[in-house]
Amino acid sequence: MTIRIAGEQDKHKLDFAARNIYTLPNEEYRVLPSSQKDGDYILEVKTIRLIEPIIRVTVAEDMLTALVSFYPGINTDKKTKYQDVVLHLTEKHKISPGYIKEQPLKDAIELLNDGFIVENVLVCEGTPPVHGKDANIEYLFERPNVKPKLLPNGRVDYKEFTKFVFVDKDQLIVKRTPPDKGKDGRDITGNVIKAIEGVDKNVEVVEGVYSNLEKTEFRSKYNGHIVLSGDTISVLPMLQINGDVDMRVGNQRFEGTIQITGNVQSGFIIEADDIIVEGIVENADLKARNTIVIKRGIKGVINKGSIKSGGNVSVGYCENANISTGGELSIEKYCFNSTIEAASITAAGKDAIINGGTLKVFSTVHVSKLGSKNSGKMEVTLGYSPLLQNKADKVKVEINQLSESLQKISDVLSKLNLQDAKIQSNPKVKMLLDSSEAFKRRLPLLEKKYNDLMKKSVCYTPRVTVEEIIYPGVELKMLNISRTIKSEMTRVEFTYNDVAREIINKPIQNKEV
């Protein structure tokens, strides 16, 4: 008897079928090249055994598909019928008749009855579930970029230092597409496969934004600028002052952005979330919770006026300025004789220079020129955050005050017989006991806060990068280690070596163009 295999010819498959499906010993079969077609093979069987046609069904783990393999009978004229195979699938494998592919199954049975092995025929296929899509939140505006734009040549474009997103009243700013529930599927046995519903997402509004009832469209309540903080969105109205801040305008305090098209004259106070000054700031006090941009520069007098920001500060130039920022200070042109406290300083534009004054910086200074030929002593201190250390100092004061109060209460209570119920019920004693417990609970929290602030206030990898030249007289301090520059040095980087406890330098490699 001769058996062929349908589809791609493979003598190894015929050999596998003889050994493992029909369980024939070697002497009862041979795999031979076909005389009818080059590259084809046949299975020649010589046995007296009667073997019925074999059906093997493989059901996928997800119960969505079933593959059937057919193997012709040996020494029998019995033909396989379509209805018998359907009965086998439905009764033994519990497959629902509605998911059986009639034509592929009939084609396979026809080949089987012609003496062909037919393997892995997809004869049953269920309906997979369509899982729901998560809600989608689409912001219909360009996200703000609060850092200077880094150019391909490594320089910084200070014109792109900060970008506010301005919107008009009733402008559509956010679209929310609700989640889909999805569509259930069914496996080949007819069981329902539940779809996974999409996850909902909400637009968290703080202020200045309103929505429709379905919360699918969000619009600005008024003209202003967008502030994104995590998953929350706000539109803050902007106060624009056309011209100078002077006696005509007076001091300004505003929860939003203040934009000044002119100068800020000496003696005035500006407080806001963000401050933008198109002109010059004289001996004025500017305080912002977020960013300050002074496009022309600061022209001050030593120990008069101040610039304080919780975020980044960008200036064209600064003379005799007092600047304290929790973020980066970016200087476009120059900085002379100024007192600076910042997380980092960048003044790496062409010919940008910092000369004179004192710099206290948490992590990095990136500058074109530092010091000058004829300048005196200049201090650059790195490794500590003045802002965080000031916060830690305030917490330390509170700890000391709390400890002192707790000790005074303890001294008073130690003189009382607290076992006496009458004394315990005294309102003043009860107040002291309650205060003592409250102080004892608060003290460890303050100590933890103090320790956390002190840890965060230290940078163990301070760095000064000088793109062009550093002059003699500049004193670098990194983590209490000092080094005074004795001679001019060009294109050099200074870092702190923790092992040697010294400030080391290495040349800056030229970038490939």
PDB file of C-alpha atoms in Angstrom, residues 89-325:
ATOM      1  CA  LEU A  89     -15.512  17.148  16.690  1.00  0.00           C
ATOM      2  CA  THR A  90     -18.793  17.995  18.386  1.00  0.00           C
ATOM      3  CA  GLU A  91     -19.115  15.011  20.732  1.00  0.00           C
ATOM      4  CA  LYS A  92     -15.542  14.281  21.728  1.00  0.00           C
ATOM      5  CA  HIS A  93     -14.136  17.819  21.629  1.00  0.00           C
ATOM      6  CA  LYS A  94     -17.372  19.703  22.396  1.00  0.00           C
ATOM      7  CA  ILE A  95     -16.897  22.005  19.414  1.00  0.00           C
ATOM      8  CA  SER A  96     -19.973  23.968  18.412  1.00  0.00           C
ATOM      9  CA  PRO A  97     -21.111  23.075  14.847  1.00  0.00           C
ATOM     10  CA  GLY A  98     -21.460  26.739  13.970  1.00  0.00           C
ATOM     11  CA  TYR A  99     -17.680  27.235  14.185  1.00  0.00           C
ATOM     12  CA  ILE A 100     -16.738  24.342  11.877  1.00  0.00           C
ATOM     13  CA  LYS A 101     -15.373  25.421   8.473  1.00  0.00           C
ATOM     14  CA  GLU A 102     -17.282  23.166   6.080  1.00  0.00           C
ATOM     15  CA  GLN A 103     -15.295  23.522   2.846  1.00  0.00           C
ATOM     16  CA  PRO A 104     -11.751  23.174   4.270  1.00  0.00           C
ATOM     17  CA  LEU A 105     -12.920  20.094   6.179  1.00  0.00           C
ATOM     18  CA  LYS A 106     -14.525  18.513   3.093  1.00  0.00           C
ATOM     19  CA  ASP A 107     -11.398  19.211   1.004  1.00  0.00           C
ATOM     20  CA  ALA A 108      -9.208  17.541   3.618  1.00  0.00           C
ATOM     21  CA  ILE A 109     -11.503  14.485   3.819  1.00  0.00           C
ATOM     22  CA  GLU A 110     -11.420  14.125   0.024  1.00  0.00           C
ATOM     23  CA  LEU A 111      -7.600  14.043   0.064  1.00  0.00           C
ATOM     24  CA  LEU A 112      -7.692  11.592   2.959  1.00  0.00           C
ATOM     25  CA  ASN A 113      -9.938   9.214   1.037  1.00  0.00           C
ATOM     26  CA  ASP A 114      -7.526   9.480  -1.934  1.00  0.00           C
ATOM     27  CA  GLY A 115      -4.713   8.132   0.262  1.00  0.00           C
ATOM     28  CA  PHE A 116      -3.082  11.382   1.336  1.00  0.00           C
ATOM     29  CA  ILE A 117      -1.903  12.404   4.771  1.00  0.00           C
ATOM     30  CA  VAL A 118      -3.366  15.866   5.486  1.00  0.00           C
ATOM     31  CA  GLU A 119      -1.956  17.712   8.498  1.00  0.00           C
ATOM     32  CA  ASN A 120      -2.872  20.788  10.555  1.00  0.00           C
ATOM     33  CA  VAL A 121      -5.963  21.886   8.670  1.00  0.00           C
ATOM     34  CA  LEU A 122      -7.740  24.841  10.293  1.00  0.00           C
ATOM     35  CA  VAL A 123     -11.290  23.526  10.441  1.00  0.00           C
ATOM     36  CA  CYS A 124     -12.665  25.385  13.473  1.00  0.00           C
ATOM     37  CA  GLU A 125     -12.317  29.053  14.376  1.00  0.00           C
ATOM     38  CA  GLY A 126     -14.056  31.048  17.093  1.00  0.00           C
ATOM     39  CA  THR A 127     -14.518  34.788  17.402  1.00  0.00           C
ATOM     40  CA  PRO A 128     -11.804  36.527  19.439  1.00  0.00           C
ATOM     41  CA  PRO A 129     -12.886  39.332  21.769  1.00  0.00           C
ATOM     42  CA  VAL A 130     -12.224  42.910  20.749  1.00  0.00           C
ATOM     43  CA  HIS A 131     -10.808  44.528  23.856  1.00  0.00           C
ATOM     44  CA  GLY A 132     -11.919  48.042  24.642  1.00  0.00           C
ATOM     45  CA  LYS A 133      -9.633  51.009  24.030  1.00  0.00           C
ATOM     46  CA  ASP A 134      -8.514  53.112  26.983  1.00  0.00           C
ATOM     47  CA  ALA A 135      -9.732  56.657  27.203  1.00  0.00           C
ATOM     48  CA  ASN A 136      -7.516  59.064  25.288  1.00  0.00           C
ATOM     49  CA  ILE A 137      -6.642  62.593  26.339  1.00  0.00           C
ATOM     50  CA  GLU A 138      -5.463  64.845  23.496  1.00  0.00           C
ATOM     51  CA  TYR A 139      -3.827  68.165  24.314  1.00  0.00           C
ATOM     52  CA  LEU A 140      -4.559  70.581  21.485  1.00  0.00           C
ATOM     53  CA  PHE A 141      -1.542  72.793  22.113  1.00  0.00           C
ATOM     54  CA  GLU A 142       2.222  72.548  22.062  1.00  0.00           C
ATOM     55  CA  ARG A 143       3.625  71.460  25.408  1.00  0.00           C
ATOM     56  CA  PRO A 144       5.723  74.131  27.168  1.00  0.00           C
ATOM     57  CA  ASN A 145       9.485  73.748  27.020  1.00  0.00           C
ATOM     58  CA  VAL A 146      11.067  75.250  30.114  1.00  0.00           C
ATOM     59  CA  LYS A 147      14.681  74.465  29.270  1.00  0.00           C
ATOM     60  CA  PRO A 148      16.990  76.180  26.791  1.00  0.00           C
ATOM     61  CA  LYS A 149      16.993  74.583  23.354  1.00  0.00           C
ATOM     62  CA  LEU A 150      20.125  72.526  22.757  1.00  0.00           C
ATOM     63  CA  LEU A 151      21.459  73.053  19.231  1.00  0.00           C
ATOM     64  CA  PRO A 152      23.216  70.323  17.200  1.00  0.00           C
ATOM     65  CA  ASN A 153      26.605  71.990  17.804  1.00  0.00           C
ATOM     66  CA  GLY A 154      26.181  71.742  21.576  1.00  0.00           C
ATOM     67  CA  ARG A 155      25.400  75.410  22.091  1.00  0.00           C
ATOM     68  CA  VAL A 156      22.253  76.696  23.762  1.00  0.00           C
ATOM     69  CA  ASP A 157      19.620  78.911  22.122  1.00  0.00           C
ATOM     70  CA  TYR A 158      18.515  81.186  24.929  1.00  0.00           C
ATOM     71  CA  LYS A 159      15.641  82.544  22.873  1.00  0.00           C
ATOM     72  CA  GLU A 160      13.948  79.212  23.446  1.00  0.00           C
ATOM     73  CA  PHE A 161      14.679  79.106  27.171  1.00  0.00           C
ATOM     74  CA  THR A 162      11.025  79.148  28.149  1.00  0.00           C
ATOM     75  CA  LYS A 163       7.868  78.884  26.141  1.00  0.00           C
ATOM     76  CA  PHE A 164       4.477  79.770  27.562  1.00  0.00           C
ATOM     77  CA  VAL A 165       1.364  78.410  25.927  1.00  0.00           C
ATOM     78  CA  PHE A 166      -1.106  81.244  25.491  1.00  0.00           C
ATOM     79  CA  VAL A 167      -4.796  80.572  24.856  1.00  0.00           C
ATOM     80  CA  ASP A 168      -7.871  82.662  24.118  1.00  0.00           C
ATOM     81  CA  LYS A 169     -11.144  82.692  26.000  1.00  0.00           C
ATOM     82  CA  ASP A 170     -13.352  79.698  25.052  1.00  0.00           C
ATOM     83  CA  GLN A 171     -10.520  78.081  23.071  1.00  0.00           C
ATOM     84  CA  LEU A 172     -10.722  74.269  22.866  1.00  0.00           C
ATOM     85  CA  ILE A 173      -7.575  73.027  24.611  1.00  0.00           C
ATOM     86  CA  VAL A 174      -8.218  69.370  25.528  1.00  0.00           C
ATOM     87  CA  LYS A 175     -10.265  66.571  24.002  1.00  0.00           C
ATOM     88  CA  ARG A 176     -11.107  63.418  25.913  1.00  0.00           C
ATOM     89  CA  THR A 177     -12.243  60.293  24.092  1.00  0.00           C
ATOM     90  CA  PRO A 178     -14.127  58.002  26.514  1.00  0.00           C
ATOM     91  CA  PRO A 179     -13.059  54.356  26.833  1.00  0.00           C
ATOM     92  CA  ASP A 180     -14.658  51.562  24.782  1.00  0.00           C
ATOM     93  CA  LYS A 181     -16.308  48.611  26.486  1.00  0.00           C
ATOM     94  CA  GLY A 182     -15.071  46.349  23.711  1.00  0.00           C
ATOM     95  CA  LYS A 183     -16.919  43.380  22.183  1.00  0.00           C
ATOM     96  CA  ASP A 184     -17.160  39.886  23.665  1.00  0.00           C
ATOM     97  CA  GLY A 185     -15.961  36.912  21.642  1.00  0.00           C
ATOM     98  CA  ARG A 186     -16.813  33.193  21.644  1.00  0.00           C
ATOM     99  CA  ASP A 187     -14.534  30.177  21.623  1.00  0.00           C
ATOM    100  CA  ILE A 188     -15.111  27.142  19.389  1.00  0.00           C
ATOM    101  CA  THR A 189     -17.219  25.473  22.076  1.00  0.00           C
ATOM    102  CA  GLY A 190     -19.587  28.448  22.079  1.00  0.00           C
ATOM    103  CA  ASN A 191     -18.492  29.865  25.430  1.00  0.00           C
ATOM    104  CA  VAL A 192     -18.345  33.638  25.764  1.00  0.00           C
ATOM    105  CA  ILE A 193     -14.889  35.249  26.044  1.00  0.00           C
ATOM    106  CA  LYS A 194     -15.337  38.505  27.897  1.00  0.00           C
ATOM    107  CA  ALA A 195     -13.696  41.574  26.411  1.00  0.00           C
ATOM    108  CA  ILE A 196     -11.497  43.700  28.664  1.00  0.00           C
ATOM    109  CA  GLU A 197     -13.066  47.094  29.056  1.00  0.00           C
ATOM    110  CA  GLY A 198     -10.937  50.162  28.371  1.00  0.00           C
ATOM    111  CA  VAL A 199      -9.596  52.129  31.322  1.00  0.00           C
ATOM    112  CA  ASP A 200     -11.033  55.568  31.879  1.00  0.00           C
ATOM    113  CA  LYS A 201      -8.863  58.664  32.255  1.00  0.00           C
ATOM    114  CA  ASN A 202      -9.975  61.989  33.572  1.00  0.00           C
ATOM    115  CA  VAL A 203      -8.749  65.494  32.870  1.00  0.00           C
ATOM    116  CA  GLU A 204      -7.912  67.004  36.256  1.00  0.00           C
ATOM    117  CA  VAL A 205      -8.815  70.687  36.189  1.00  0.00           C
ATOM    118  CA  VAL A 206      -7.492  73.077  38.831  1.00  0.00           C
ATOM    119  CA  GLU A 207      -8.764  76.424  37.563  1.00  0.00           C
ATOM    120  CA  GLY A 208      -9.500  78.480  34.469  1.00  0.00           C
ATOM    121  CA  VAL A 209     -10.955  75.578  32.471  1.00  0.00           C
ATOM    122  CA  TYR A 210     -14.554  74.455  31.859  1.00  0.00           C
ATOM    123  CA  SER A 211     -16.001  71.415  30.091  1.00  0.00           C
ATOM    124  CA  ASN A 212     -19.187  70.093  28.518  1.00  0.00           C
ATOM    125  CA  LEU A 213     -21.456  67.744  30.487  1.00  0.00           C
ATOM    126  CA  GLU A 214     -19.847  64.660  28.959  1.00  0.00           C
ATOM    127  CA  LYS A 215     -16.391  65.943  29.937  1.00  0.00           C
ATOM    128  CA  THR A 216     -15.087  65.312  26.446  1.00  0.00           C
ATOM    129  CA  GLU A 217     -14.209  68.917  25.562  1.00  0.00           C
ATOM    130  CA  PHE A 218     -12.331  71.361  27.765  1.00  0.00           C
ATOM    131  CA  ARG A 219     -12.026  75.075  27.060  1.00  0.00           C
ATOM    132  CA  SER A 220     -10.292  78.083  28.568  1.00  0.00           C
ATOM    133  CA  LYS A 221     -12.410  80.340  30.761  1.00  0.00           C
ATOM    134  CA  TYR A 222     -10.426  83.411  29.800  1.00  0.00           C
ATOM    135  CA  ASN A 223      -7.349  84.701  28.012  1.00  0.00           C
ATOM    136  CA  GLY A 224      -4.269  83.419  29.744  1.00  0.00           C
ATOM    137  CA  HIS A 225      -1.594  80.744  29.637  1.00  0.00           C
ATOM    138  CA  ILE A 226      -1.691  77.031  30.282  1.00  0.00           C
ATOM    139  CA  VAL A 227       0.075  75.415  33.217  1.00  0.00           C
ATOM    140  CA  LEU A 228       0.500  71.636  33.262  1.00  0.00           C
ATOM    141  CA  SER A 229       1.514  69.994  36.521  1.00  0.00           C
ATOM    142  CA  GLY A 230       1.500  66.222  36.388  1.00  0.00           C
ATOM    143  CA  ASP A 231      -2.006  65.217  35.292  1.00  0.00           C
ATOM    144  CA  THR A 232      -3.606  68.556  36.140  1.00  0.00           C
ATOM    145  CA  ILE A 233      -4.246  71.500  33.841  1.00  0.00           C
ATOM    146  CA  SER A 234      -4.940  75.155  34.550  1.00  0.00           C
ATOM    147  CA  VAL A 235      -5.360  78.330  32.555  1.00  0.00           C
ATOM    148  CA  LEU A 236      -4.011  81.315  34.432  1.00  0.00           C
ATOM    149  CA  PRO A 237      -4.894  84.809  33.284  1.00  0.00           C
ATOM    150  CA  MET A 238      -1.866  86.903  32.363  1.00  0.00           C
ATOM    151  CA  LEU A 239      -1.345  90.448  33.525  1.00  0.00           C
ATOM    152  CA  GLN A 240       0.407  92.472  30.846  1.00  0.00           C
ATOM    153  CA  ILE A 241       1.916  95.840  31.748  1.00  0.00           C
ATOM    154  CA  ASN A 242       2.600  97.953  28.694  1.00  0.00           C
ATOM    155  CA  GLY A 243       5.634 100.119  29.370  1.00  0.00           C
ATOM    156  CA  ASP A 244       7.684 100.500  32.559  1.00  0.00           C
ATOM    157  CA  VAL A 245       6.870  99.572  36.121  1.00  0.00           C
ATOM    158  CA  ASP A 246       7.143 102.984  37.748  1.00  0.00           C
ATOM    159  CA  MET A 247       5.147 105.355  39.896  1.00  0.00           C
ATOM    160  CA  ARG A 248       2.348 105.202  37.349  1.00  0.00           C
ATOM    161  CA  VAL A 249       1.950 101.472  37.958  1.00  0.00           C
ATOM    162  CA  GLY A 250       3.207 100.829  41.500  1.00  0.00           C
ATOM    163  CA  ASN A 251       3.978  97.449  43.070  1.00  0.00           C
ATOM    164  CA  GLN A 252       2.288  94.441  41.520  1.00  0.00           C
ATOM    165  CA  ARG A 253       1.359  91.121  43.144  1.00  0.00           C
ATOM    166  CA  PHE A 254      -0.460  88.629  40.964  1.00  0.00           C
ATOM    167  CA  GLU A 255      -1.274  84.896  40.927  1.00  0.00           C
ATOM    168  CA  GLY A 256      -0.478  84.235  37.298  1.00  0.00           C
ATOM    169  CA  THR A 257       1.994  85.574  34.778  1.00  0.00           C
ATOM    170  CA  ILE A 258       3.083  89.179  34.691  1.00  0.00           C
ATOM    171  CA  GLN A 259       4.522  90.373  31.402  1.00  0.00           C
ATOM    172  CA  ILE A 260       6.204  93.782  31.355  1.00  0.00           C
ATOM    173  CA  THR A 261       6.967  95.272  27.961  1.00  0.00           C
ATOM    174  CA  GLY A 262       9.294  97.960  29.373  1.00  0.00           C
ATOM    175  CA  ASN A 263      11.680  98.226  32.338  1.00  0.00           C
ATOM    176  CA  VAL A 264      11.267  97.699  36.074  1.00  0.00           C
ATOM    177  CA  GLN A 265      12.581 100.786  37.831  1.00  0.00           C
ATOM    178  CA  SER A 266      14.369 100.840  41.189  1.00  0.00           C
ATOM    179  CA  GLY A 267      12.461 100.235  44.380  1.00  0.00           C
ATOM    180  CA  PHE A 268       9.436  98.428  42.997  1.00  0.00           C
ATOM    181  CA  ILE A 269       8.178  94.964  43.915  1.00  0.00           C
ATOM    182  CA  ILE A 270       6.859  92.384  41.457  1.00  0.00           C
ATOM    183  CA  GLU A 271       5.507  89.055  42.726  1.00  0.00           C
ATOM    184  CA  ALA A 272       3.861  86.422  40.519  1.00  0.00           C
ATOM    185  CA  ASP A 273       3.878  82.797  39.427  1.00  0.00           C
ATOM    186  CA  ASP A 274       5.960  83.714  36.361  1.00  0.00           C
ATOM    187  CA  ILE A 275       7.542  87.033  35.407  1.00  0.00           C
ATOM    188  CA  ILE A 276       8.592  88.164  31.930  1.00  0.00           C
ATOM    189  CA  VAL A 277      10.401  91.492  31.527  1.00  0.00           C
ATOM    190  CA  GLU A 278      11.162  92.649  28.000  1.00  0.00           C
ATOM    191  CA  GLY A 279      13.495  95.440  29.146  1.00  0.00           C
ATOM    192  CA  ILE A 280      15.881  96.097  32.063  1.00  0.00           C
ATOM    193  CA  VAL A 281      15.429  95.433  35.767  1.00  0.00           C
ATOM    194  CA  GLU A 282      17.082  98.013  38.011  1.00  0.00           C
ATOM    195  CA  ASN A 283      17.274  97.797  41.838  1.00  0.00           C
ATOM    196  CA  ALA A 284      13.888  96.130  42.074  1.00  0.00           C
ATOM    197  CA  ASP A 285      12.650  93.038  43.893  1.00  0.00           C
ATOM    198  CA  LEU A 286      11.257  90.309  41.662  1.00  0.00           C
ATOM    199  CA  LYS A 287       9.885  87.122  43.180  1.00  0.00           C
ATOM    200  CA  ALA A 288       8.347  84.265  41.186  1.00  0.00           C
ATOM    201  CA  ARG A 289       7.084  80.877  42.247  1.00  0.00           C
ATOM    202  CA  ASN A 290       8.121  79.422  38.877  1.00  0.00           C
ATOM    203  CA  THR A 291      10.259  81.170  36.235  1.00  0.00           C
ATOM    204  CA  ILE A 292      11.681  84.632  35.624  1.00  0.00           C
ATOM    205  CA  VAL A 293      12.772  85.841  32.177  1.00  0.00           C
ATOM    206  CA  ILE A 294      14.555  89.208  31.886  1.00  0.00           C
ATOM    207  CA  LYS A 295      15.253  89.564  28.190  1.00  0.00           C
ATOM    208  CA  ARG A 296      17.617  92.556  28.270  1.00  0.00           C
ATOM    209  CA  GLY A 297      19.237  92.304  31.663  1.00  0.00           C
ATOM    210  CA  ILE A 298      19.724  93.430  35.263  1.00  0.00           C
ATOM    211  CA  LYS A 299      21.527  96.686  36.047  1.00  0.00           C
ATOM    212  CA  GLY A 300      21.674  96.967  39.799  1.00  0.00           C
ATOM    213  CA  VAL A 301      23.613  98.262  42.752  1.00  0.00           C
ATOM    214  CA  ILE A 302      25.357  95.933  45.206  1.00  0.00           C
ATOM    215  CA  ASN A 303      23.094  94.850  48.100  1.00  0.00           C
ATOM    216  CA  LYS A 304      20.024  96.502  46.574  1.00  0.00           C
ATOM    217  CA  GLY A 305      17.215  94.658  44.840  1.00  0.00           C
ATOM    218  CA  SER A 306      16.878  90.917  44.383  1.00  0.00           C
ATOM    219  CA  ILE A 307      15.701  88.286  41.924  1.00  0.00           C
ATOM    220  CA  LYS A 308      14.181  85.207  43.580  1.00  0.00           C
ATOM    221  CA  SER A 309      12.653  82.285  41.710  1.00  0.00           C
ATOM    222  CA  GLY A 310      11.485  78.801  42.610  1.00  0.00           C
ATOM    223  CA  GLY A 311      12.246  77.638  39.067  1.00  0.00           C
ATOM    224  CA  ASN A 312      14.594  78.798  36.314  1.00  0.00           C
ATOM    225  CA  VAL A 313      15.874  82.329  35.664  1.00  0.00           C
ATOM    226  CA  SER A 314      16.991  83.605  32.244  1.00  0.00           C
ATOM    227  CA  VAL A 315      18.718  86.973  31.760  1.00  0.00           C
ATOM    228  CA  GLY A 316      20.441  88.763  28.904  1.00  0.00           C
ATOM    229  CA  TYR A 317      23.086  90.140  31.288  1.00  0.00           C
ATOM    230  CA  CYS A 318      23.452  91.038  34.962  1.00  0.00           C
ATOM    231  CA  GLU A 319      25.513  93.704  36.738  1.00  0.00           C
ATOM    232  CA  ASN A 320      25.680  93.934  40.537  1.00  0.00           C
ATOM    233  CA  ALA A 321      22.698  91.605  40.787  1.00  0.00           C
ATOM    234  CA  ASN A 322      21.456  89.454  43.639  1.00  0.00           C
ATOM    235  CA  ILE A 323      19.900  86.301  42.200  1.00  0.00           C
ATOM    236  CA  SER A 324      18.541  83.262  44.020  1.00  0.00           C
ATOM    237  CA  THR A 325      16.905  80.503  41.987  1.00  0.00           C
TER     238      THR A 325
END
